[in-house]
Amino acid sequence: MELFNRAVRLWMIRRRSNLVRTRKVEEDCGDDQDAVIILEKTPFREETLPQLLNKNADLRLQMQNDIYSTHHLHAPSALNEIKTTVVYPATEKHIKKYLQQEMHLINETADDYKNITAPYLQSQSFSIQWVYNILEKKAEADRIIHEHPDPKNGFILIPDFKWNQKQVDDLYAIAIAHRREVKSLRDLTAEHLPMLQTILQEGQMAIFKRYNVPKSSLRIYLHYQPSYYHLHVHFTAVGYDAPGTMVERAHLLSSVIENLQLDPEYYQKQTLTFALKADDPLLQKFKEEGRL
């Protein structure tokens, strides 16, 4: 990739379990645009273990105490794949997204949403052209797992970029609604129940048909606040510690459906809790209104 052939300096931003996120700053190449590079070790597959653990394994002892020992295993390059995701050119928003920062919990009432959050979102310019490219099949059409084409209740199910599809241990797919006026959880009413039920049922069936993963092994949820404002639903393997599954952000789709069945305007009335980073402008809006 041409981007990697340039003289660069890498700054470590965050380390989280097996994920390393870095900021990449161009130097000495006439290009002062930033990039975000995400390096992630792919999960080990069971069928590769005999190649990793055999008499020829490059296993180097680090510490031993009675029956316990730790080692560094230097795996063959073919078994040491690192999934690399690049955002380039990256805006300041992209870079801040991956910065480690102090977090604050917001308890957003219905009035808060109406008076603080909604006006703030309307004042911002969030480009989601990449979402429309998927829905219009201008991009990633070959990656579609399933589509229900109905413009009102339909959706496209596609693998998330964080999943390489080589194993189901870290399965991660996204269902993107065809309806463009529904931005987030706050917009949902009983009117949207057919769409949500379609996403739940057909998404489960499509994943089972393609990957042989039963619905009992799937975690299906929405984020609030979402990372982009077009309704989408996350499908992840239950055993996978996927980012964004914290209780203050993830809302199980089955619970969302049940809440709307109980109260058609549940998400117009309910107080919703979410976390914001210290430098998030929305956090400042809540501070200005005396809500923190």
mmCIF file of N, CA, C and O in Angstrom, residues 43-136:
data_model
loop_
_atom_site.group_PDB
_atom_site.id
_atom_site.type_symbol
_atom_site.label_atom_id
_atom_site.label_comp_id
_atom_site.label_asym_id
_atom_site.label_seq_id
_atom_site.Cartn_x
_atom_site.Cartn_y
_atom_site.Cartn_z
ATOM 1 N N PRO A 43 -7.991 -13.902 15.657
ATOM 2 C CA PRO A 43 -8.071 -15.061 16.562
ATOM 3 C C PRO A 43 -7.389 -16.283 15.958
ATOM 4 O O PRO A 43 -7.347 -16.469 14.743
ATOM 5 N N PHE A 44 -6.845 -17.124 16.834
ATOM 6 C CA PHE A 44 -6.252 -18.373 16.381
ATOM 7 C C PHE A 44 -7.356 -19.356 16.005
ATOM 8 O O PHE A 44 -8.403 -19.400 16.643
ATOM 9 N N ARG A 45 -7.117 -20.123 14.964
ATOM 10 C CA ARG A 45 -8.081 -21.135 14.538
ATOM 11 C C ARG A 45 -7.605 -22.507 15.007
ATOM 12 O O ARG A 45 -6.414 -22.826 14.966
ATOM 13 N N GLU A 46 -8.546 -23.314 15.440
ATOM 14 C CA GLU A 46 -8.211 -24.599 16.042
ATOM 15 C C GLU A 46 -7.395 -25.473 15.103
ATOM 16 O O GLU A 46 -6.464 -26.169 15.537
ATOM 17 N N GLU A 47 -7.685 -25.408 13.809
ATOM 18 C CA GLU A 47 -6.998 -26.293 12.874
ATOM 19 C C GLU A 47 -5.527 -25.915 12.676
ATOM 20 O O GLU A 47 -4.745 -26.700 12.136
ATOM 21 N N THR A 48 -5.124 -24.708 13.128
ATOM 22 C CA THR A 48 -3.717 -24.309 12.975
ATOM 23 C C THR A 48 -2.873 -24.661 14.197
ATOM 24 O O THR A 48 -1.646 -24.527 14.149
ATOM 25 N N LEU A 49 -3.498 -25.117 15.280
ATOM 26 C CA LEU A 49 -2.749 -25.396 16.505
ATOM 27 C C LEU A 49 -1.634 -26.431 16.325
ATOM 28 O O LEU A 49 -0.547 -26.263 16.883
ATOM 29 N N PRO A 50 -1.849 -27.514 15.556
ATOM 30 C CA PRO A 50 -0.736 -28.468 15.369
ATOM 31 C C PRO A 50 0.489 -27.844 14.712
ATOM 32 O O PRO A 50 1.621 -28.293 14.944
ATOM 33 N N GLN A 51 0.288 -26.805 13.903
ATOM 34 C CA GLN A 51 1.422 -26.133 13.282
ATOM 35 C C GLN A 51 2.119 -25.176 14.249
ATOM 36 O O GLN A 51 3.291 -24.856 14.083
ATOM 37 N N LEU A 52 1.371 -24.703 15.258
ATOM 38 C CA LEU A 52 1.942 -23.801 16.245
ATOM 39 C C LEU A 52 2.647 -24.551 17.371
ATOM 40 O O LEU A 52 3.709 -24.147 17.836
ATOM 41 N N LEU A 53 2.023 -25.639 17.814
ATOM 42 C CA LEU A 53 2.512 -26.368 18.989
ATOM 43 C C LEU A 53 2.996 -27.746 18.567
ATOM 44 O O LEU A 53 2.242 -28.717 18.557
ATOM 45 N N ASN A 54 4.236 -27.822 18.195
ATOM 46 C CA ASN A 54 4.850 -29.095 17.829
ATOM 47 C C ASN A 54 6.312 -29.073 18.270
ATOM 48 O O ASN A 54 6.784 -28.099 18.872
ATOM 49 N N LYS A 55 7.033 -30.130 17.976
ATOM 50 C CA LYS A 55 8.411 -30.239 18.475
ATOM 51 C C LYS A 55 9.340 -29.179 17.899
ATOM 52 O O LYS A 55 10.420 -28.903 18.454
ATOM 53 N N ASN A 56 8.918 -28.550 16.776
ATOM 54 C CA ASN A 56 9.756 -27.531 16.156
ATOM 55 C C ASN A 56 9.343 -26.111 16.546
ATOM 56 O O ASN A 56 9.881 -25.135 16.012
ATOM 57 N N ALA A 57 8.394 -25.994 17.471
ATOM 58 C CA ALA A 57 7.895 -24.675 17.856
ATOM 59 C C ALA A 57 9.011 -23.829 18.475
ATOM 60 O O ALA A 57 9.818 -24.317 19.274
ATOM 61 N N ASP A 58 9.046 -22.565 18.098
ATOM 62 C CA ASP A 58 10.031 -21.617 18.643
ATOM 63 C C ASP A 58 9.453 -21.043 19.936
ATOM 64 O O ASP A 58 8.896 -19.948 19.973
ATOM 65 N N LEU A 59 9.570 -21.820 21.015
ATOM 66 C CA LEU A 59 8.966 -21.491 22.303
ATOM 67 C C LEU A 59 10.072 -21.099 23.274
ATOM 68 O O LEU A 59 10.946 -21.911 23.584
ATOM 69 N N ARG A 60 10.036 -19.876 23.767
ATOM 70 C CA ARG A 60 11.129 -19.355 24.587
ATOM 71 C C ARG A 60 10.633 -19.094 26.008
ATOM 72 O O ARG A 60 9.730 -18.291 26.236
ATOM 73 N N LEU A 61 11.249 -19.789 26.950
ATOM 74 C CA LEU A 61 10.846 -19.712 28.352
ATOM 75 C C LEU A 61 11.126 -18.318 28.917
ATOM 76 O O LEU A 61 12.208 -17.776 28.758
ATOM 77 N N GLN A 62 10.111 -17.747 29.596
ATOM 78 C CA GLN A 62 10.263 -16.455 30.245
ATOM 79 C C GLN A 62 10.318 -16.585 31.765
ATOM 80 O O GLN A 62 11.069 -15.892 32.429
ATOM 81 N N MET A 63 9.512 -17.494 32.320
ATOM 82 C CA MET A 63 9.458 -17.664 33.766
ATOM 83 C C MET A 63 8.874 -19.028 34.082
ATOM 84 O O MET A 63 7.993 -19.512 33.381
ATOM 85 N N GLN A 64 9.388 -19.653 35.156
ATOM 86 C CA GLN A 64 8.834 -20.924 35.604
ATOM 87 C C GLN A 64 8.779 -20.944 37.121
ATOM 88 O O GLN A 64 9.721 -20.539 37.809
ATOM 89 N N ASN A 65 7.655 -21.429 37.655
ATOM 90 C CA ASN A 65 7.459 -21.542 39.099
ATOM 91 C C ASN A 65 6.602 -22.766 39.348
ATOM 92 O O ASN A 65 5.408 -22.755 39.066
ATOM 93 N N ASP A 66 7.223 -23.831 39.839
ATOM 94 C CA ASP A 66 6.528 -25.082 40.095
ATOM 95 C C ASP A 66 5.904 -25.576 38.785
ATOM 96 O O ASP A 66 6.599 -25.737 37.792
ATOM 97 N N ILE A 67 4.590 -25.792 38.769
ATOM 98 C CA ILE A 67 3.940 -26.327 37.563
ATOM 99 C C ILE A 67 3.571 -25.239 36.564
ATOM 100 O O ILE A 67 3.067 -25.540 35.472
ATOM 101 N N TYR A 68 3.819 -23.972 36.901
ATOM 102 C CA TYR A 68 3.414 -22.865 36.032
ATOM 103 C C TYR A 68 4.623 -22.285 35.299
ATOM 104 O O TYR A 68 5.704 -22.126 35.892
ATOM 105 N N SER A 69 4.422 -21.961 34.051
ATOM 106 C CA SER A 69 5.487 -21.315 33.287
ATOM 107 C C SER A 69 4.868 -20.418 32.223
ATOM 108 O O SER A 69 3.739 -20.629 31.780
ATOM 109 N N THR A 70 5.624 -19.391 31.843
ATOM 110 C CA THR A 70 5.207 -18.520 30.744
ATOM 111 C C THR A 70 6.284 -18.534 29.671
ATOM 112 O O THR A 70 7.481 -18.653 29.967
ATOM 113 N N HIS A 71 5.848 -18.407 28.428
ATOM 114 C CA HIS A 71 6.749 -18.503 27.280
ATOM 115 C C HIS A 71 6.367 -17.452 26.242
ATOM 116 O O HIS A 71 5.236 -16.961 26.228
ATOM 117 N N HIS A 72 7.292 -17.144 25.383
ATOM 118 C CA HIS A 72 7.008 -16.392 24.166
ATOM 119 C C HIS A 72 7.059 -17.382 23.001
ATOM 120 O O HIS A 72 8.091 -18.023 22.784
ATOM 121 N N LEU A 73 5.956 -17.485 22.292
ATOM 122 C CA LEU A 73 5.891 -18.355 21.128
ATOM 123 C C LEU A 73 6.022 -17.503 19.873
ATOM 124 O O LEU A 73 5.195 -16.614 19.631
ATOM 125 N N HIS A 74 7.055 -17.753 19.102
ATOM 126 C CA HIS A 74 7.271 -17.029 17.852
ATOM 127 C C HIS A 74 6.662 -17.855 16.715
ATOM 128 O O HIS A 74 7.240 -18.830 16.253
ATOM 129 N N ALA A 75 5.483 -17.434 16.300
ATOM 130 C CA ALA A 75 4.715 -18.206 15.329
ATOM 131 C C ALA A 75 5.239 -17.982 13.918
ATOM 132 O O ALA A 75 5.784 -16.913 13.599
ATOM 133 N N PRO A 76 5.091 -18.981 13.045
ATOM 134 C CA PRO A 76 5.433 -18.788 11.628
ATOM 135 C C PRO A 76 4.622 -17.634 11.050
ATOM 136 O O PRO A 76 3.468 -17.393 11.459
ATOM 137 N N SER A 77 5.186 -16.905 10.134
ATOM 138 C CA SER A 77 4.531 -15.705 9.603
ATOM 139 C C SER A 77 3.156 -16.017 9.013
ATOM 140 O O SER A 77 2.234 -15.201 9.125
ATOM 141 N N ALA A 78 2.996 -17.187 8.419
ATOM 142 C CA ALA A 78 1.704 -17.539 7.817
ATOM 143 C C ALA A 78 0.600 -17.678 8.864
ATOM 144 O O ALA A 78 -0.588 -17.597 8.534
ATOM 145 N N LEU A 79 0.994 -17.896 10.122
ATOM 146 C CA LEU A 79 0.018 -18.071 11.194
ATOM 147 C C LEU A 79 -0.020 -16.869 12.128
ATOM 148 O O LEU A 79 -0.639 -16.914 13.183
ATOM 149 N N ASN A 80 0.617 -15.806 11.739
ATOM 150 C CA ASN A 80 0.732 -14.635 12.606
ATOM 151 C C ASN A 80 0.136 -13.410 11.927
ATOM 152 O O ASN A 80 0.717 -12.323 11.947
ATOM 153 N N GLU A 81 -1.028 -13.581 11.364
ATOM 154 C CA GLU A 81 -1.681 -12.522 10.598
ATOM 155 C C GLU A 81 -2.156 -11.393 11.508
ATOM 156 O O GLU A 81 -2.684 -11.631 12.600
ATOM 157 N N ILE A 82 -1.966 -10.174 11.069
ATOM 158 C CA ILE A 82 -2.467 -9.003 11.776
ATOM 159 C C ILE A 82 -3.418 -8.256 10.842
ATOM 160 O O ILE A 82 -3.016 -7.807 9.763
ATOM 161 N N LYS A 83 -4.653 -8.161 11.262
ATOM 162 C CA LYS A 83 -5.633 -7.427 10.458
ATOM 163 C C LYS A 83 -5.374 -5.939 10.632
ATOM 164 O O LYS A 83 -5.260 -5.434 11.745
ATOM 165 N N THR A 84 -5.241 -5.233 9.527
ATOM 166 C CA THR A 84 -4.888 -3.821 9.547
ATOM 167 C C THR A 84 -5.979 -3.004 8.863
ATOM 168 O O THR A 84 -6.291 -3.223 7.701
ATOM 169 N N THR A 85 -6.571 -2.085 9.631
ATOM 170 C CA THR A 85 -7.608 -1.213 9.101
ATOM 171 C C THR A 85 -7.064 0.206 9.039
ATOM 172 O O THR A 85 -6.460 0.688 9.999
ATOM 173 N N VAL A 86 -7.262 0.868 7.913
ATOM 174 C CA VAL A 86 -6.716 2.205 7.706
ATOM 175 C C VAL A 86 -7.844 3.198 7.428
ATOM 176 O O VAL A 86 -8.731 2.924 6.612
ATOM 177 N N VAL A 87 -7.821 4.313 8.127
ATOM 178 C CA VAL A 87 -8.699 5.444 7.823
ATOM 179 C C VAL A 87 -7.797 6.561 7.318
ATOM 180 O O VAL A 87 -7.003 7.129 8.070
ATOM 181 N N TYR A 88 -7.913 6.876 6.028
ATOM 182 C CA TYR A 88 -7.003 7.851 5.431
ATOM 183 C C TYR A 88 -7.652 8.528 4.225
ATOM 184 O O TYR A 88 -8.187 7.847 3.358
ATOM 185 N N PRO A 89 -7.648 9.850 4.176
ATOM 186 C CA PRO A 89 -7.145 10.747 5.222
ATOM 187 C C PRO A 89 -8.110 10.797 6.405
ATOM 188 O O PRO A 89 -9.326 10.708 6.226
ATOM 189 N N ALA A 90 -7.579 10.926 7.602
ATOM 190 C CA ALA A 90 -8.387 10.927 8.816
ATOM 191 C C ALA A 90 -8.607 12.352 9.302
ATOM 192 O O ALA A 90 -7.678 13.161 9.320
ATOM 193 N N THR A 91 -9.847 12.655 9.671
ATOM 194 C CA THR A 91 -10.155 13.963 10.231
ATOM 195 C C THR A 91 -9.826 13.974 11.720
ATOM 196 O O THR A 91 -9.516 12.944 12.325
ATOM 197 N N GLU A 92 -9.929 15.141 12.325
ATOM 198 C CA GLU A 92 -9.700 15.248 13.763
ATOM 199 C C GLU A 92 -10.701 14.403 14.537
ATOM 200 O O GLU A 92 -10.387 13.832 15.580
ATOM 201 N N LYS A 93 -11.937 14.291 14.013
ATOM 202 C CA LYS A 93 -12.954 13.464 14.662
ATOM 203 C C LYS A 93 -12.535 12.001 14.678
ATOM 204 O O LYS A 93 -12.726 11.293 15.662
ATOM 205 N N HIS A 94 -11.975 11.532 13.558
ATOM 206 C CA HIS A 94 -11.513 10.150 13.503
ATOM 207 C C HIS A 94 -10.421 9.909 14.541
ATOM 208 O O HIS A 94 -10.425 8.903 15.253
ATOM 209 N N ILE A 95 -9.475 10.828 14.625
ATOM 210 C CA ILE A 95 -8.350 10.656 15.539
ATOM 211 C C ILE A 95 -8.829 10.666 16.983
ATOM 212 O O ILE A 95 -8.441 9.828 17.800
ATOM 213 N N LYS A 96 -9.724 11.603 17.319
ATOM 214 C CA LYS A 96 -10.230 11.692 18.687
ATOM 215 C C LYS A 96 -11.014 10.441 19.076
ATOM 216 O O LYS A 96 -11.049 10.066 20.248
ATOM 217 N N LYS A 97 -11.639 9.807 18.087
ATOM 218 C CA LYS A 97 -12.423 8.606 18.369
ATOM 219 C C LYS A 97 -11.564 7.528 19.025
ATOM 220 O O LYS A 97 -12.040 6.755 19.854
ATOM 221 N N TYR A 98 -10.280 7.478 18.663
ATOM 222 C CA TYR A 98 -9.409 6.415 19.155
ATOM 223 C C TYR A 98 -8.496 6.853 20.296
ATOM 224 O O TYR A 98 -7.716 6.058 20.802
ATOM 225 N N LEU A 99 -8.585 8.099 20.701
ATOM 226 C CA LEU A 99 -7.766 8.568 21.810
ATOM 227 C C LEU A 99 -8.304 8.057 23.140
ATOM 228 O O LEU A 99 -9.505 8.013 23.365
ATOM 229 N N GLN A 100 -7.392 7.656 24.023
ATOM 230 C CA GLN A 100 -7.785 7.300 25.378
ATOM 231 C C GLN A 100 -8.078 8.579 26.153
ATOM 232 O O GLN A 100 -7.236 9.460 26.252
ATOM 233 N N GLN A 101 -9.307 8.704 26.686
ATOM 234 C CA GLN A 101 -9.695 9.910 27.386
ATOM 235 C C GLN A 101 -10.545 9.561 28.596
ATOM 236 O O GLN A 101 -11.123 8.477 28.685
ATOM 237 N N GLU A 102 -10.637 10.521 29.506
ATOM 238 C CA GLU A 102 -11.564 10.390 30.622
ATOM 239 C C GLU A 102 -12.990 10.341 30.081
ATOM 240 O O GLU A 102 -13.329 11.057 29.141
ATOM 241 N N MET A 103 -13.802 9.480 30.667
ATOM 242 C CA MET A 103 -15.178 9.310 30.210
ATOM 243 C C MET A 103 -16.151 9.842 31.265
ATOM 244 O O MET A 103 -15.865 9.828 32.466
ATOM 245 N N HIS A 104 -17.305 10.306 30.791
ATOM 246 C CA HIS A 104 -18.355 10.808 31.679
ATOM 247 C C HIS A 104 -19.690 10.178 31.279
ATOM 248 O O HIS A 104 -20.012 10.106 30.087
ATOM 249 N N LEU A 105 -20.467 9.748 32.276
ATOM 250 C CA LEU A 105 -21.791 9.191 32.009
ATOM 251 C C LEU A 105 -22.828 10.298 31.984
ATOM 252 O O LEU A 105 -22.872 11.158 32.866
ATOM 253 N N ILE A 106 -23.673 10.244 30.964
ATOM 254 C CA ILE A 106 -24.776 11.198 30.793
ATOM 255 C C ILE A 106 -26.089 10.451 30.982
ATOM 256 O O ILE A 106 -26.311 9.397 30.372
ATOM 257 N N ASN A 107 -26.966 10.977 31.828
ATOM 258 C CA ASN A 107 -28.328 10.460 31.953
ATOM 259 C C ASN A 107 -29.248 11.415 31.200
ATOM 260 O O ASN A 107 -29.672 12.441 31.732
ATOM 261 N N GLU A 108 -29.507 11.062 29.952
ATOM 262 C CA GLU A 108 -30.232 11.945 29.040
ATOM 263 C C GLU A 108 -31.733 11.730 29.166
ATOM 264 O O GLU A 108 -32.257 10.691 28.781
ATOM 265 N N THR A 109 -32.450 12.713 29.716
ATOM 266 C CA THR A 109 -33.906 12.641 29.792
ATOM 267 C C THR A 109 -34.505 12.976 28.424
ATOM 268 O O THR A 109 -33.805 13.414 27.504
ATOM 269 N N ALA A 110 -35.806 12.781 28.319
ATOM 270 C CA ALA A 110 -36.489 13.128 27.067
ATOM 271 C C ALA A 110 -36.324 14.613 26.766
ATOM 272 O O ALA A 110 -36.114 15.009 25.608
ATOM 273 N N ASP A 111 -36.398 15.461 27.800
ATOM 274 C CA ASP A 111 -36.217 16.903 27.602
ATOM 275 C C ASP A 111 -34.775 17.228 27.206
ATOM 276 O O ASP A 111 -34.533 18.121 26.389
ATOM 277 N N ASP A 112 -33.817 16.505 27.801
ATOM 278 C CA ASP A 112 -32.419 16.709 27.414
ATOM 279 C C ASP A 112 -32.227 16.434 25.928
ATOM 280 O O ASP A 112 -31.521 17.166 25.233
ATOM 281 N N TYR A 113 -32.824 15.342 25.467
ATOM 282 C CA TYR A 113 -32.682 15.004 24.045
ATOM 283 C C TYR A 113 -33.267 16.112 23.179
ATOM 284 O O TYR A 113 -32.651 16.538 22.196
ATOM 285 N N LYS A 114 -34.440 16.572 23.566
ATOM 286 C CA LYS A 114 -35.129 17.590 22.766
ATOM 287 C C LYS A 114 -34.381 18.924 22.787
ATOM 288 O O LYS A 114 -34.263 19.600 21.751
ATOM 289 N N ASN A 115 -33.842 19.294 23.947
ATOM 290 C CA ASN A 115 -33.271 20.633 24.112
ATOM 291 C C ASN A 115 -31.765 20.704 23.937
ATOM 292 O O ASN A 115 -31.224 21.782 23.671
ATOM 293 N N ILE A 116 -31.075 19.572 24.091
ATOM 294 C CA ILE A 116 -29.608 19.596 24.014
ATOM 295 C C ILE A 116 -29.092 18.716 22.875
ATOM 296 O O ILE A 116 -28.422 19.194 21.951
ATOM 297 N N THR A 117 -29.400 17.421 22.945
ATOM 298 C CA THR A 117 -28.793 16.477 22.006
ATOM 299 C C THR A 117 -29.268 16.698 20.571
ATOM 300 O O THR A 117 -28.441 16.808 19.647
ATOM 301 N N ALA A 118 -30.586 16.744 20.372
ATOM 302 C CA ALA A 118 -31.114 16.871 19.006
ATOM 303 C C ALA A 118 -30.639 18.156 18.325
ATOM 304 O O ALA A 118 -30.181 18.107 17.169
ATOM 305 N N PRO A 119 -30.723 19.336 18.984
ATOM 306 C CA PRO A 119 -30.203 20.543 18.324
ATOM 307 C C PRO A 119 -28.716 20.455 18.001
ATOM 308 O O PRO A 119 -28.278 20.934 16.945
ATOM 309 N N TYR A 120 -27.942 19.820 18.897
ATOM 310 C CA TYR A 120 -26.508 19.670 18.627
ATOM 311 C C TYR A 120 -26.286 18.807 17.387
ATOM 312 O O TYR A 120 -25.490 19.163 16.505
ATOM 313 N N LEU A 121 -26.984 17.676 17.310
ATOM 314 C CA LEU A 121 -26.813 16.786 16.163
ATOM 315 C C LEU A 121 -27.221 17.474 14.869
ATOM 316 O O LEU A 121 -26.584 17.301 13.824
ATOM 317 N N GLN A 122 -28.285 18.257 14.921
ATOM 318 C CA GLN A 122 -28.749 18.954 13.720
ATOM 319 C C GLN A 122 -27.757 20.010 13.261
ATOM 320 O O GLN A 122 -27.699 20.356 12.074
ATOM 321 N N SER A 123 -26.961 20.518 14.196
ATOM 322 C CA SER A 123 -25.991 21.562 13.849
ATOM 323 C C SER A 123 -24.691 20.997 13.284
ATOM 324 O O SER A 123 -23.861 21.754 12.774
ATOM 325 N N GLN A 124 -24.524 19.679 13.383
ATOM 326 C CA GLN A 124 -23.287 19.056 12.949
ATOM 327 C C GLN A 124 -23.420 18.469 11.541
ATOM 328 O O GLN A 124 -24.514 18.162 11.082
ATOM 329 N N SER A 125 -22.279 18.331 10.909
ATOM 330 C CA SER A 125 -22.237 17.706 9.586
ATOM 331 C C SER A 125 -21.544 16.356 9.706
ATOM 332 O O SER A 125 -20.317 16.279 9.830
ATOM 333 N N PHE A 126 -22.341 15.294 9.720
ATOM 334 C CA PHE A 126 -21.802 13.937 9.815
ATOM 335 C C PHE A 126 -21.976 13.249 8.465
ATOM 336 O O PHE A 126 -23.097 12.964 8.046
ATOM 337 N N SER A 127 -20.887 12.998 7.784
ATOM 338 C CA SER A 127 -20.972 12.364 6.473
ATOM 339 C C SER A 127 -21.167 10.862 6.631
ATOM 340 O O SER A 127 -20.376 10.187 7.287
ATOM 341 N N ILE A 128 -22.251 10.357 6.049
ATOM 342 C CA ILE A 128 -22.479 8.907 6.040
ATOM 343 C C ILE A 128 -22.681 8.435 4.599
ATOM 344 O O ILE A 128 -23.424 7.490 4.350
ATOM 345 N N GLN A 129 -21.979 9.081 3.669
ATOM 346 C CA GLN A 129 -22.083 8.682 2.274
ATOM 347 C C GLN A 129 -21.689 7.226 2.088
ATOM 348 O O GLN A 129 -22.231 6.519 1.243
ATOM 349 N N TRP A 130 -20.732 6.756 2.901
ATOM 350 C CA TRP A 130 -20.294 5.361 2.797
ATOM 351 C C TRP A 130 -21.450 4.408 3.101
ATOM 352 O O TRP A 130 -21.511 3.312 2.524
ATOM 353 N N VAL A 131 -22.368 4.806 3.990
ATOM 354 C CA VAL A 131 -23.550 3.984 4.279
ATOM 355 C C VAL A 131 -24.460 3.927 3.059
ATOM 356 O O VAL A 131 -24.935 2.851 2.664
ATOM 357 N N TYR A 132 -24.701 5.091 2.463
ATOM 358 C CA TYR A 132 -25.549 5.128 1.263
ATOM 359 C C TYR A 132 -24.913 4.346 0.116
ATOM 360 O O TYR A 132 -25.623 3.724 -0.689
ATOM 361 N N ASN A 133 -23.596 4.364 0.029
ATOM 362 C CA ASN A 133 -22.912 3.580 -1.010
ATOM 363 C C ASN A 133 -23.216 2.098 -0.861
ATOM 364 O O ASN A 133 -23.406 1.378 -1.852
ATOM 365 N N ILE A 134 -23.275 1.614 0.386
ATOM 366 C CA ILE A 134 -23.608 0.208 0.636
ATOM 367 C C ILE A 134 -25.060 -0.061 0.257
ATOM 368 O O ILE A 134 -25.366 -1.042 -0.439
ATOM 369 N N LEU A 135 -25.964 0.805 0.707
ATOM 370 C CA LEU A 135 -27.391 0.600 0.437
ATOM 371 C C LEU A 135 -27.696 0.654 -1.059
ATOM 372 O O LEU A 135 -28.593 -0.042 -1.540
ATOM 373 N N GLU A 136 -26.952 1.485 -1.789
ATOM 374 C CA GLU A 136 -27.158 1.619 -3.233
ATOM 375 C C GLU A 136 -26.276 0.669 -4.034
ATOM 376 O O GLU A 136 -26.252 0.718 -5.266
#
